[in-house]
């Protein structure tokens, strides 16, 4: 339970499962295991109780780059919570392979890599430079579901 101990040392708490907005239906799993890989569906930032974390909206308009960074970090915790529920133990993750970060951007906002660094920095802090290093994209989009500022999906190697 090395990773969970590290989370405790950093004072980080994994959120409860996402509480979907009324009327929302998501007919797919948050994590899909296939062989020695776990594929993580797109997650957004969650509060500790599983509700969508505030503030919502576009980075570069309603949110600053720094608030976007924090939203990406919260998204990372949401992903870790889903992986923990599916795998039972986060130490089963032997490597972070690929991360696709999407930022809900205002026109002209081009600092998406700095926003998604909130996620990457968290993973590197927990897993270190070898296991935590990952290929990554950070793109800006006109809209994201429910006005979340960040959505991230990932692929990890597992035992």
Short mmCIF file of C-alpha atoms in Angstrom, two decimals:
data_model
loop_
_atom_site.label_atom_id
_atom_site.label_comp_id
_atom_site.label_asym_id
_atom_site.label_seq_id
_atom_site.Cartn_x
_atom_site.Cartn_y
_atom_site.Cartn_z
CA UNK A 1 0.00 0.00 0.00
CA UNK A 2 2.89 2.31 -0.84
CA UNK A 3 0.82 4.71 -3.00
CA UNK A 4 -2.00 4.98 -0.45
CA UNK A 5 0.54 5.70 2.28
CA UNK A 6 2.03 8.42 0.08
CA UNK A 7 -1.46 9.91 -0.45
CA UNK A 8 -1.95 10.00 3.34
CA UNK A 9 1.45 11.63 3.86
CA UNK A 10 0.50 14.34 1.35
CA UNK A 11 -2.90 14.86 3.02
CA UNK A 12 -4.75 13.83 -0.15
CA UNK A 13 -8.13 12.10 -0.06
CA UNK A 14 -9.66 10.06 -2.86
CA UNK A 15 -13.21 11.18 -3.62
CA UNK A 16 -16.36 9.09 -3.45
CA UNK A 17 -17.72 7.75 -6.78
CA UNK A 18 -19.09 10.42 -9.10
CA UNK A 19 -22.63 11.54 -8.35
CA UNK A 20 -24.09 11.95 -11.80
CA UNK A 21 -26.19 15.02 -12.56
CA UNK A 22 -29.94 14.30 -12.73
CA UNK A 23 -30.92 12.53 -15.93
CA UNK A 24 -27.36 11.57 -16.88
CA UNK A 25 -26.71 8.01 -17.99
CA UNK A 26 -23.22 6.70 -18.67
CA UNK A 27 -23.39 3.20 -20.21
CA UNK A 28 -19.68 2.42 -19.85
CA UNK A 29 -17.29 1.54 -17.03
CA UNK A 30 -14.97 4.11 -15.47
CA UNK A 31 -12.14 1.60 -15.79
CA UNK A 32 -11.87 -1.29 -18.28
CA UNK A 33 -9.31 -4.01 -17.54
CA UNK A 34 -7.93 -5.95 -20.50
CA UNK A 35 -4.92 -8.18 -19.96
CA UNK A 36 -2.15 -6.21 -18.29
CA UNK A 37 -3.72 -2.83 -19.04
CA UNK A 38 -6.34 -0.64 -17.40
CA UNK A 39 -8.06 1.86 -19.68
CA UNK A 40 -9.53 4.80 -17.79
CA UNK A 41 -12.57 6.60 -19.20
CA UNK A 42 -12.65 10.39 -19.17
CA UNK A 43 -12.94 11.80 -15.65
CA UNK A 44 -13.54 15.31 -14.40
CA UNK A 45 -12.68 17.03 -11.12
CA UNK A 46 -14.66 15.79 -8.12
CA UNK A 47 -15.19 17.09 -4.62
CA UNK A 48 -14.64 14.62 -1.76
CA UNK A 49 -18.35 13.64 -1.76
CA UNK A 50 -18.30 12.73 -5.48
CA UNK A 51 -20.06 15.86 -6.70
CA UNK A 52 -18.56 17.97 -9.48
CA UNK A 53 -15.86 20.21 -8.02
CA UNK A 54 -16.30 23.96 -8.32
CA UNK A 55 -15.56 26.21 -10.08
CA UNK A 56 -17.05 25.07 -13.36
CA UNK A 57 -16.56 26.76 -16.72
CA UNK A 58 -13.88 27.70 -19.19
CA UNK A 59 -10.23 28.14 -18.31
CA UNK A 60 -9.17 31.58 -19.48
CA UNK A 61 -12.63 33.01 -18.72
CA UNK A 62 -14.28 31.84 -15.47
CA UNK A 63 -11.15 30.00 -14.28
CA UNK A 64 -7.52 31.06 -14.18
CA UNK A 65 -4.73 28.80 -15.38
CA UNK A 66 -3.94 28.04 -11.73
CA UNK A 67 -7.57 27.04 -11.03
CA UNK A 68 -7.40 24.81 -14.11
CA UNK A 69 -4.21 23.23 -12.73
CA UNK A 70 -6.04 22.46 -9.46
CA UNK A 71 -8.99 21.03 -11.41
CA UNK A 72 -6.58 18.71 -13.26
CA UNK A 73 -5.11 17.63 -9.91
CA UNK A 74 -8.61 16.88 -8.58
CA UNK A 75 -9.30 14.95 -11.77
CA UNK A 76 -6.21 12.88 -11.02
CA UNK A 77 -7.58 12.03 -7.58
CA UNK A 78 -10.91 11.03 -9.17
CA UNK A 79 -9.06 8.72 -11.58
CA UNK A 80 -7.07 7.20 -8.73
CA UNK A 81 -10.30 6.58 -6.80
CA UNK A 82 -11.80 4.73 -9.78
CA UNK A 83 -8.61 2.70 -10.25
CA UNK A 84 -8.58 1.83 -6.53
CA UNK A 85 -12.18 0.62 -6.70
CA UNK A 86 -11.45 -1.51 -9.78
CA UNK A 87 -7.98 -2.83 -8.87
CA UNK A 88 -8.31 -2.99 -5.08
CA UNK A 89 -4.74 -1.71 -4.66
CA UNK A 90 -3.08 1.22 -6.45
CA UNK A 91 0.28 -0.55 -6.12
CA UNK A 92 -0.91 -2.87 -8.91
CA UNK A 93 -0.14 0.01 -11.29
CA UNK A 94 3.33 -0.66 -12.68
CA UNK A 95 3.43 2.25 -15.10
CA UNK A 96 1.48 5.21 -16.43
CA UNK A 97 1.54 4.85 -20.20
CA UNK A 98 -0.69 7.43 -21.84
CA UNK A 99 -2.71 10.43 -20.69
CA UNK A 100 -5.12 12.47 -22.79
CA UNK A 101 -5.99 15.80 -21.18
CA UNK A 102 -8.81 18.01 -22.40
CA UNK A 103 -9.31 21.57 -21.20
CA UNK A 104 -12.55 23.54 -21.56
CA UNK A 105 -10.97 26.70 -22.97
CA UNK A 106 -12.04 30.24 -23.65
CA UNK A 107 -11.17 31.51 -27.14
CA UNK A 108 -7.48 32.38 -27.30
CA UNK A 109 -6.41 30.35 -24.24
CA UNK A 110 -3.34 28.36 -25.31
CA UNK A 111 -1.80 27.25 -22.00
CA UNK A 112 -3.44 23.81 -21.93
CA UNK A 113 -0.14 21.99 -21.18
CA UNK A 114 0.27 24.02 -17.99
CA UNK A 115 -3.26 23.12 -16.91
CA UNK A 116 -2.82 19.37 -17.47
CA UNK A 117 0.48 19.57 -15.55
CA UNK A 118 -1.77 19.50 -12.46
CA UNK A 119 -2.48 15.87 -13.27
CA UNK A 120 1.03 14.92 -14.44
CA UNK A 121 2.71 16.53 -11.42
CA UNK A 122 0.44 14.51 -9.08
CA UNK A 123 1.22 11.21 -10.82
CA UNK A 124 4.97 11.91 -10.87
CA UNK A 125 4.84 12.91 -7.19
CA UNK A 126 3.16 9.60 -6.29
CA UNK A 127 4.84 7.11 -8.66
CA UNK A 128 8.17 8.80 -9.33
CA UNK A 129 9.94 9.49 -12.63
CA UNK A 130 10.11 5.89 -13.89
CA UNK A 131 6.63 4.47 -13.23
CA UNK A 132 4.92 7.86 -13.36
CA UNK A 133 6.37 9.09 -16.65
CA UNK A 134 3.72 9.02 -19.39
CA UNK A 135 3.03 10.04 -22.97
CA UNK A 136 0.55 12.90 -22.95
CA UNK A 137 -1.65 15.20 -24.96
CA UNK A 138 -3.18 18.44 -23.66
CA UNK A 139 -5.80 19.93 -25.95
CA UNK A 140 -8.26 22.78 -25.67
CA UNK A 141 -11.91 22.17 -26.51
CA UNK A 142 -14.88 24.48 -26.96
CA UNK A 143 -16.99 22.61 -24.37
CA UNK A 144 -16.80 19.71 -21.94
CA UNK A 145 -19.68 17.80 -20.31
CA UNK A 146 -21.51 19.61 -17.50
CA UNK A 147 -19.17 22.62 -17.94
CA UNK A 148 -16.28 20.84 -16.20
CA UNK A 149 -12.99 22.68 -16.79
CA UNK A 150 -10.89 19.53 -17.35
CA UNK A 151 -11.44 15.95 -18.54
CA UNK A 152 -8.67 13.35 -18.53
CA UNK A 153 -8.45 9.75 -19.72
CA UNK A 154 -5.51 7.39 -19.26
CA UNK A 155 -3.96 4.01 -19.87
CA UNK A 156 -1.88 2.24 -17.23
CA UNK A 157 0.08 -1.02 -17.05
CA UNK A 158 -0.99 -3.32 -14.20
CA UNK A 159 -0.02 -6.58 -12.55
#
